[in-house]
CSV table of C-alpha atoms in Angstrom, one decimal:
chain,number,residue,atom,x,y,z
A,272,UNK,CA,117.0,131.1,64.0
A,273,UNK,CA,113.6,133.0,65.0
A,274,UNK,CA,112.6,134.4,68.1
A,275,UNK,CA,109.7,131.6,68.6
A,276,UNK,CA,112.1,128.6,68.5
A,277,UNK,CA,114.2,130.3,71.5
A,278,UNK,CA,110.8,129.5,73.4
A,279,UNK,CA,109.8,126.0,72.8
A,280,UNK,CA,111.9,123.0,75.3
A,281,UNK,CA,111.1,119.7,75.2
A,282,UNK,CA,111.0,117.0,77.7
A,283,UNK,CA,111.3,113.2,77.0
A,284,UNK,CA,109.1,110.7,79.5
A,285,UNK,CA,109.6,107.7,80.1
A,286,UNK,CA,107.7,105.2,82.1
A,287,UNK,CA,107.7,101.5,83.3
A,288,UNK,CA,104.1,99.7,82.5
A,289,UNK,CA,102.0,100.9,85.7
A,290,UNK,CA,100.5,97.6,85.9
A,291,UNK,CA,103.9,96.0,86.5
A,292,UNK,CA,104.5,98.5,89.1
A,293,UNK,CA,100.9,97.7,91.1
A,294,UNK,CA,102.2,93.9,90.7
A,295,UNK,CA,104.7,94.7,93.0
A,296,UNK,CA,102.2,94.9,95.5
A,297,UNK,CA,101.4,91.6,96.5
A,298,UNK,CA,102.9,89.5,98.8
A,299,UNK,CA,103.6,93.6,100.7
A,300,UNK,CA,102.0,95.5,103.4
A,301,UNK,CA,101.8,99.0,102.5
A,302,UNK,CA,104.8,99.8,103.8
A,303,UNK,CA,106.9,97.6,102.4
A,304,UNK,CA,105.3,98.2,99.5
A,305,UNK,CA,106.2,102.5,99.3
A,306,UNK,CA,109.6,101.1,100.4
A,307,UNK,CA,110.2,99.1,97.9
A,308,UNK,CA,109.3,102.1,95.0
A,309,UNK,CA,111.1,104.1,97.7
A,310,UNK,CA,114.5,102.0,97.1
A,311,UNK,CA,114.2,101.4,93.4
A,312,UNK,CA,113.3,97.7,93.8
A,313,UNK,CA,110.3,98.5,91.8
A,314,UNK,CA,110.0,101.1,89.0
A,315,UNK,CA,108.2,104.7,89.6
A,316,UNK,CA,104.4,105.0,88.6
A,317,UNK,CA,104.5,107.1,85.0
A,318,UNK,CA,102.4,110.1,87.4
A,319,UNK,CA,105.8,110.0,89.8
A,320,UNK,CA,108.0,110.3,86.3
A,321,UNK,CA,105.6,112.6,84.8
A,322,UNK,CA,105.2,115.1,88.0
A,323,UNK,CA,109.2,114.6,89.2
A,324,UNK,CA,108.2,113.2,92.1
A,325,UNK,CA,109.6,110.4,94.9
A,326,UNK,CA,109.4,109.0,98.0
A,327,UNK,CA,112.2,110.4,100.0
A,328,UNK,CA,110.7,108.0,103.5
A,329,UNK,CA,108.8,106.2,105.0
A,330,UNK,CA,107.0,105.0,108.0
A,331,UNK,CA,104.2,102.9,109.3
A,332,UNK,CA,101.8,106.1,109.4
A,333,UNK,CA,104.1,108.5,107.7
A,334,UNK,CA,105.4,109.6,104.3
A,335,UNK,CA,107.8,112.7,102.7
A,336,UNK,CA,107.2,112.9,99.0
A,337,UNK,CA,110.4,115.8,97.1
A,338,UNK,CA,109.1,117.2,94.1
A,339,UNK,CA,111.1,119.3,91.5
A,340,UNK,CA,109.5,121.9,89.5
A,341,UNK,CA,110.2,122.8,86.7
A,342,UNK,CA,109.3,125.7,83.7
A,343,UNK,CA,106.9,122.4,82.6
A,344,UNK,CA,104.7,122.5,85.6
A,345,UNK,CA,104.3,126.4,85.4
A,346,UNK,CA,101.1,128.5,84.5
A,347,UNK,CA,100.6,131.7,82.5
A,348,UNK,CA,101.3,133.3,85.1
A,349,UNK,CA,104.6,132.5,85.5
A,350,UNK,CA,104.4,130.2,89.0
A,351,UNK,CA,104.0,126.5,89.6
A,352,UNK,CA,100.7,125.6,89.3
A,353,UNK,CA,99.1,124.6,92.2
A,354,UNK,CA,98.3,121.3,90.3
A,355,UNK,CA,101.7,120.1,91.2
A,356,UNK,CA,101.2,121.2,94.6
A,357,UNK,CA,97.9,119.2,94.7
A,358,UNK,CA,99.7,116.3,93.1
A,359,UNK,CA,102.7,115.7,95.7
A,360,UNK,CA,100.0,116.7,98.4
A,361,UNK,CA,97.8,114.0,97.3
A,362,UNK,CA,100.8,111.5,96.6
A,363,UNK,CA,102.0,111.8,99.9
A,364,UNK,CA,99.2,111.4,101.6
A,365,UNK,CA,97.9,108.7,100.0
A,366,UNK,CA,100.8,106.8,100.6
A,367,UNK,CA,101.3,107.4,104.1
A,368,UNK,CA,97.5,106.0,103.9
A,369,UNK,CA,98.6,102.7,102.3
A,370,UNK,CA,101.6,102.6,105.1
A,371,UNK,CA,98.8,101.9,108.0
A,372,UNK,CA,97.4,98.8,105.5
A,373,UNK,CA,98.0,95.2,105.6
A,374,UNK,CA,98.8,92.9,103.2
A,375,UNK,CA,95.7,92.8,100.3
A,376,UNK,CA,94.7,95.9,101.2
A,377,UNK,CA,94.7,99.3,99.4
A,378,UNK,CA,93.2,102.6,99.5
A,379,UNK,CA,91.4,104.9,97.3
A,380,UNK,CA,91.3,109.2,98.0
A,381,UNK,CA,87.5,110.0,98.2
A,382,UNK,CA,88.8,113.5,98.5
A,383,UNK,CA,91.8,115.4,99.4
A,384,UNK,CA,92.1,119.7,100.4
A,385,UNK,CA,95.2,121.9,99.5
A,386,UNK,CA,95.5,125.5,101.3
A,387,UNK,CA,98.3,126.7,98.8
A,388,UNK,CA,100.1,129.5,101.4
A,389,UNK,CA,103.3,130.8,98.8
A,390,UNK,CA,103.5,130.4,95.3
A,391,UNK,CA,106.0,127.5,94.2
A,392,UNK,CA,108.5,129.0,91.0
A,393,UNK,CA,111.5,125.9,89.8
A,394,UNK,CA,113.8,128.9,91.9
A,395,UNK,CA,112.2,127.9,95.2
A,396,UNK,CA,114.2,124.4,94.6
A,397,UNK,CA,113.1,121.1,96.1
A,398,UNK,CA,110.0,121.0,98.3
A,399,UNK,CA,109.0,118.3,100.4
A,400,UNK,CA,105.6,117.0,101.7
A,401,UNK,CA,105.7,115.6,105.5
A,402,UNK,CA,102.1,113.6,105.4
A,403,UNK,CA,100.8,111.9,108.9
A,404,UNK,CA,98.1,109.9,109.3
A,405,UNK,CA,95.2,111.0,111.4
A,406,UNK,CA,92.7,107.4,112.0
A,407,UNK,CA,93.4,104.4,109.9
A,408,UNK,CA,89.9,101.7,110.3
A,409,UNK,CA,88.7,99.5,108.3
A,410,UNK,CA,86.7,101.3,105.8
A,411,UNK,CA,88.4,105.0,105.6
A,412,UNK,CA,91.8,106.6,107.0
A,413,UNK,CA,92.6,110.6,106.6
A,414,UNK,CA,95.4,112.5,106.7
A,415,UNK,CA,97.1,115.6,106.6
A,416,UNK,CA,100.4,117.1,105.5
A,417,UNK,CA,102.6,119.8,104.8
A,418,UNK,CA,104.8,121.1,102.2
A,419,UNK,CA,107.8,123.2,103.1
A,420,UNK,CA,110.4,124.4,101.1
A,421,UNK,CA,114.0,122.5,101.9
A,422,UNK,CA,116.3,125.1,102.0
A,423,UNK,CA,114.3,127.6,103.2
A,424,UNK,CA,112.1,125.7,105.2
A,425,UNK,CA,109.0,128.1,104.4
A,426,UNK,CA,105.6,126.9,104.6
A,427,UNK,CA,104.5,126.3,100.8
A,428,UNK,CA,101.1,124.6,101.3
A,429,UNK,CA,99.1,121.9,103.9
A,430,UNK,CA,95.9,119.6,102.8
A,431,UNK,CA,93.7,116.8,104.2
A,432,UNK,CA,92.8,113.1,103.3
A,433,UNK,CA,90.1,111.0,103.3
A,434,UNK,CA,91.2,108.0,101.7
A,435,UNK,CA,89.3,105.1,101.0
A,436,UNK,CA,90.5,101.3,102.2
A,437,UNK,CA,89.6,98.5,100.2
A,438,UNK,CA,90.7,94.7,99.9
A,439,UNK,CA,93.1,94.7,96.4
A,440,UNK,CA,91.8,93.1,93.9
A,441,UNK,CA,94.3,91.0,91.7
């Protein structure tokens, strides 16, 4: 076996049709939709499977996502790429907004800002993004989130979002 062969890693990803997941929003409030995914009544969206992120708590105006970074999330300098944290925060923030929306209404991210405070490595373990809505209006919503290392409670990142609120199309 060559040195090159020992450096190769492999990860297989399988996911469910994303439009089938989206169709699960019909007939549900935003909070009911997020809870249906969290409770596995509906399959997770493909991005959650790809990035190893999942909702662990949901209530009106709040969503908590957990993520577990692995080597596949590393950048060239040997730490987890900021894109992992950005995706974790964006997911938690958006779902927090979704929990405030009635049936037939959704959101799309307009802007997200993230500040990295500490690097993350696979050894950091599970990280939690706790997102809370600051404002939900007729056309926009804003929210903020903190990412902490579950084991140590240390702050790893924080961020904010502005979302456009819109009617869902069937």
